[in-house]
Amino acid sequence: MAVYLTDLGLVNALGAGQKAVSQALFASERALALCDWVPGRTTYTAPVTADLAPLPPELQALDCRNARLAATALEQISSTVELAVQRYGAHRVAVVAGTSTSGIAEGEAAIKALMQTGELPADYHYSQQEIGNLCALVSRLTGAAGPSYTLSTACSSSAHALGSAKRLLDAGLADAVIAGGADSLCRLTVNGFAALESVSPEPCQPFSVNRSGINIGEAAAFFLVTREPLLYDVALLGVGASSDAHHISAPDPTGAGAEAAIRAALASAGCEPYEVDYINLHGTGTPLNDAMESAVVARLFSHQPLCSSSKGQLGHTLGAAGATEAALCWLALTESCTPPHVWDNQPDPALPELYFAPRNSLLLPASPRVVLSNSFAFGGNNAAVLLGDARS
């Protein structure tokens, strides 16, 4: 059964809010900035430069950049969430949030202060960096009093949050779900990926012959998911998940797990591969991921739908990536325009050929439209999300 992504709030390096992000996205803007956090080498990150919403005084124990990113996205859908609370009751509005960094940056700053002064900062609370704090924050900011939990499956976290939201609605455990995720930049993450030889010294180039790794970004995106369209009528058609457990960080080169997740999403939606009009690729710009994903897409989608990776514009937003890239698909459907593939236009001849979307590519108004968003995480933790027009 399809459910509806009836409203969307988002913030990332391209901007804050649907209008700002949409304008920058479809204009092919890159929001990558030089970063000096990795000793002895250059890399780029995609920081949010928009003003972030403050937390109220009673939530100061949870106050961190990750929380403010989430609060900024949630503020944009507050009136629709309030409508859902009034319509269904607070205990029928659930929360599922995905994250991987939580408030690690605040933990880094606190440890530095402890080493320098012998004391933790007075405004530091351990709860700022607890992975589970995001769902509590969302519930308290919105007044939702239904089931509330945080998922942390690395880069597929918030994609799985959308899957969990659909299951809660299908099972009758909630009438509305606030679902999405947030992740903030921190030195530990950037240096961790650098230690894996995964960060690019240049702006990332997904699927290019010149690709050399990722650029880490930060973002938040939250949907209100309901059984009926309260504001917008974009449908969450289906979700799929798999875990191939091939390697702690590298994807299975055969793409078996990724393919299983995509097939599960298609089956959940009652769709065939040829019905997919556009694919938002995971497309990290690493040699292994792009090789695996291009092979899977070429195998499954012989009709060559339009494809693009957003990571050349707003970086890899880790635990927020699944919801953020589903949000870009949501914008594609509401604007009838395909997100462009921003890169150096140098395809890798060793990879299967994909149809990368140029700027100003229209998402044809044939109904029902279907778009796919892929998220493939560490440990082979894969998610696929199908959005589109509701099917009769």
PDB file of C-alpha atoms in Angstrom, residues 81 84-86 88-97 132 134-150 164-165 168-169 172-179 224-225:
ATOM      1  CA  VAL A  81       2.858  18.350  11.689  1.00  0.00           C
ATOM      2  CA  ALA A  84      -1.502  15.900  11.876  1.00  0.00           C
ATOM      3  CA  VAL A  85      -1.337  16.066  15.685  1.00  0.00           C
ATOM      4  CA  GLN A  86      -4.715  17.805  15.774  1.00  0.00           C
ATOM      5  CA  TYR A  88      -4.951  12.094  14.622  1.00  0.00           C
ATOM      6  CA  GLY A  89      -3.856  12.841  18.196  1.00  0.00           C
ATOM      7  CA  ALA A  90      -0.284  13.160  19.446  1.00  0.00           C
ATOM      8  CA  HIS A  91      -0.049   9.462  20.373  1.00  0.00           C
ATOM      9  CA  ARG A  92      -0.822   8.479  16.781  1.00  0.00           C
ATOM     10  CA  VAL A  93       2.107  10.507  15.384  1.00  0.00           C
ATOM     11  CA  ALA A  94       5.358   8.500  15.408  1.00  0.00           C
ATOM     12  CA  VAL A  95       8.999   9.475  14.849  1.00  0.00           C
ATOM     13  CA  VAL A  96      11.734   7.530  13.064  1.00  0.00           C
ATOM     14  CA  ALA A  97      15.073   9.328  12.659  1.00  0.00           C
ATOM     15  CA  GLY A 132      19.594   7.843  20.165  1.00  0.00           C
ATOM     16  CA  LEU A 134      17.675  12.470  17.549  1.00  0.00           C
ATOM     17  CA  CYS A 135      14.300  10.776  17.938  1.00  0.00           C
ATOM     18  CA  ALA A 136      13.859  12.306  21.400  1.00  0.00           C
ATOM     19  CA  LEU A 137      14.684  15.734  20.007  1.00  0.00           C
ATOM     20  CA  VAL A 138      12.186  15.395  17.137  1.00  0.00           C
ATOM     21  CA  SER A 139       9.443  14.162  19.443  1.00  0.00           C
ATOM     22  CA  ARG A 140       9.927  17.008  21.895  1.00  0.00           C
ATOM     23  CA  LEU A 141      10.160  19.684  19.185  1.00  0.00           C
ATOM     24  CA  THR A 142       7.018  18.523  17.402  1.00  0.00           C
ATOM     25  CA  GLY A 143       4.818  17.174  20.205  1.00  0.00           C
ATOM     26  CA  ALA A 144       4.661  13.733  18.590  1.00  0.00           C
ATOM     27  CA  ALA A 145       3.969  11.147  21.301  1.00  0.00           C
ATOM     28  CA  GLY A 146       3.745   7.919  19.313  1.00  0.00           C
ATOM     29  CA  PRO A 147       6.490   5.302  18.845  1.00  0.00           C
ATOM     30  CA  SER A 148       9.867   7.054  18.578  1.00  0.00           C
ATOM     31  CA  TYR A 149      13.254   5.591  17.712  1.00  0.00           C
ATOM     32  CA  THR A 150      16.557   6.324  15.997  1.00  0.00           C
ATOM     33  CA  SER A 164      10.152   1.985   8.983  1.00  0.00           C
ATOM     34  CA  ALA A 165       7.635   4.805   8.625  1.00  0.00           C
ATOM     35  CA  LEU A 168       4.335   1.626  11.040  1.00  0.00           C
ATOM     36  CA  LEU A 169       1.522   3.000   8.893  1.00  0.00           C
ATOM     37  CA  GLY A 172      -1.754   0.496  11.944  1.00  0.00           C
ATOM     38  CA  LEU A 173       0.655   1.489  14.713  1.00  0.00           C
ATOM     39  CA  ALA A 174       0.502   5.166  13.720  1.00  0.00           C
ATOM     40  CA  ASP A 175      -1.536   7.476  11.507  1.00  0.00           C
ATOM     41  CA  ALA A 176       1.362   9.808  10.710  1.00  0.00           C
ATOM     42  CA  VAL A 177       5.138   9.486  10.990  1.00  0.00           C
ATOM     43  CA  ILE A 178       7.826  12.149  11.040  1.00  0.00           C
ATOM     44  CA  ALA A 179      10.654  10.360   9.228  1.00  0.00           C
ATOM     45  CA  LEU A 224       5.624  13.890   7.278  1.00  0.00           C
ATOM     46  CA  VAL A 225       4.404  10.494   6.085  1.00  0.00           C
TER      47      VAL A 225
END
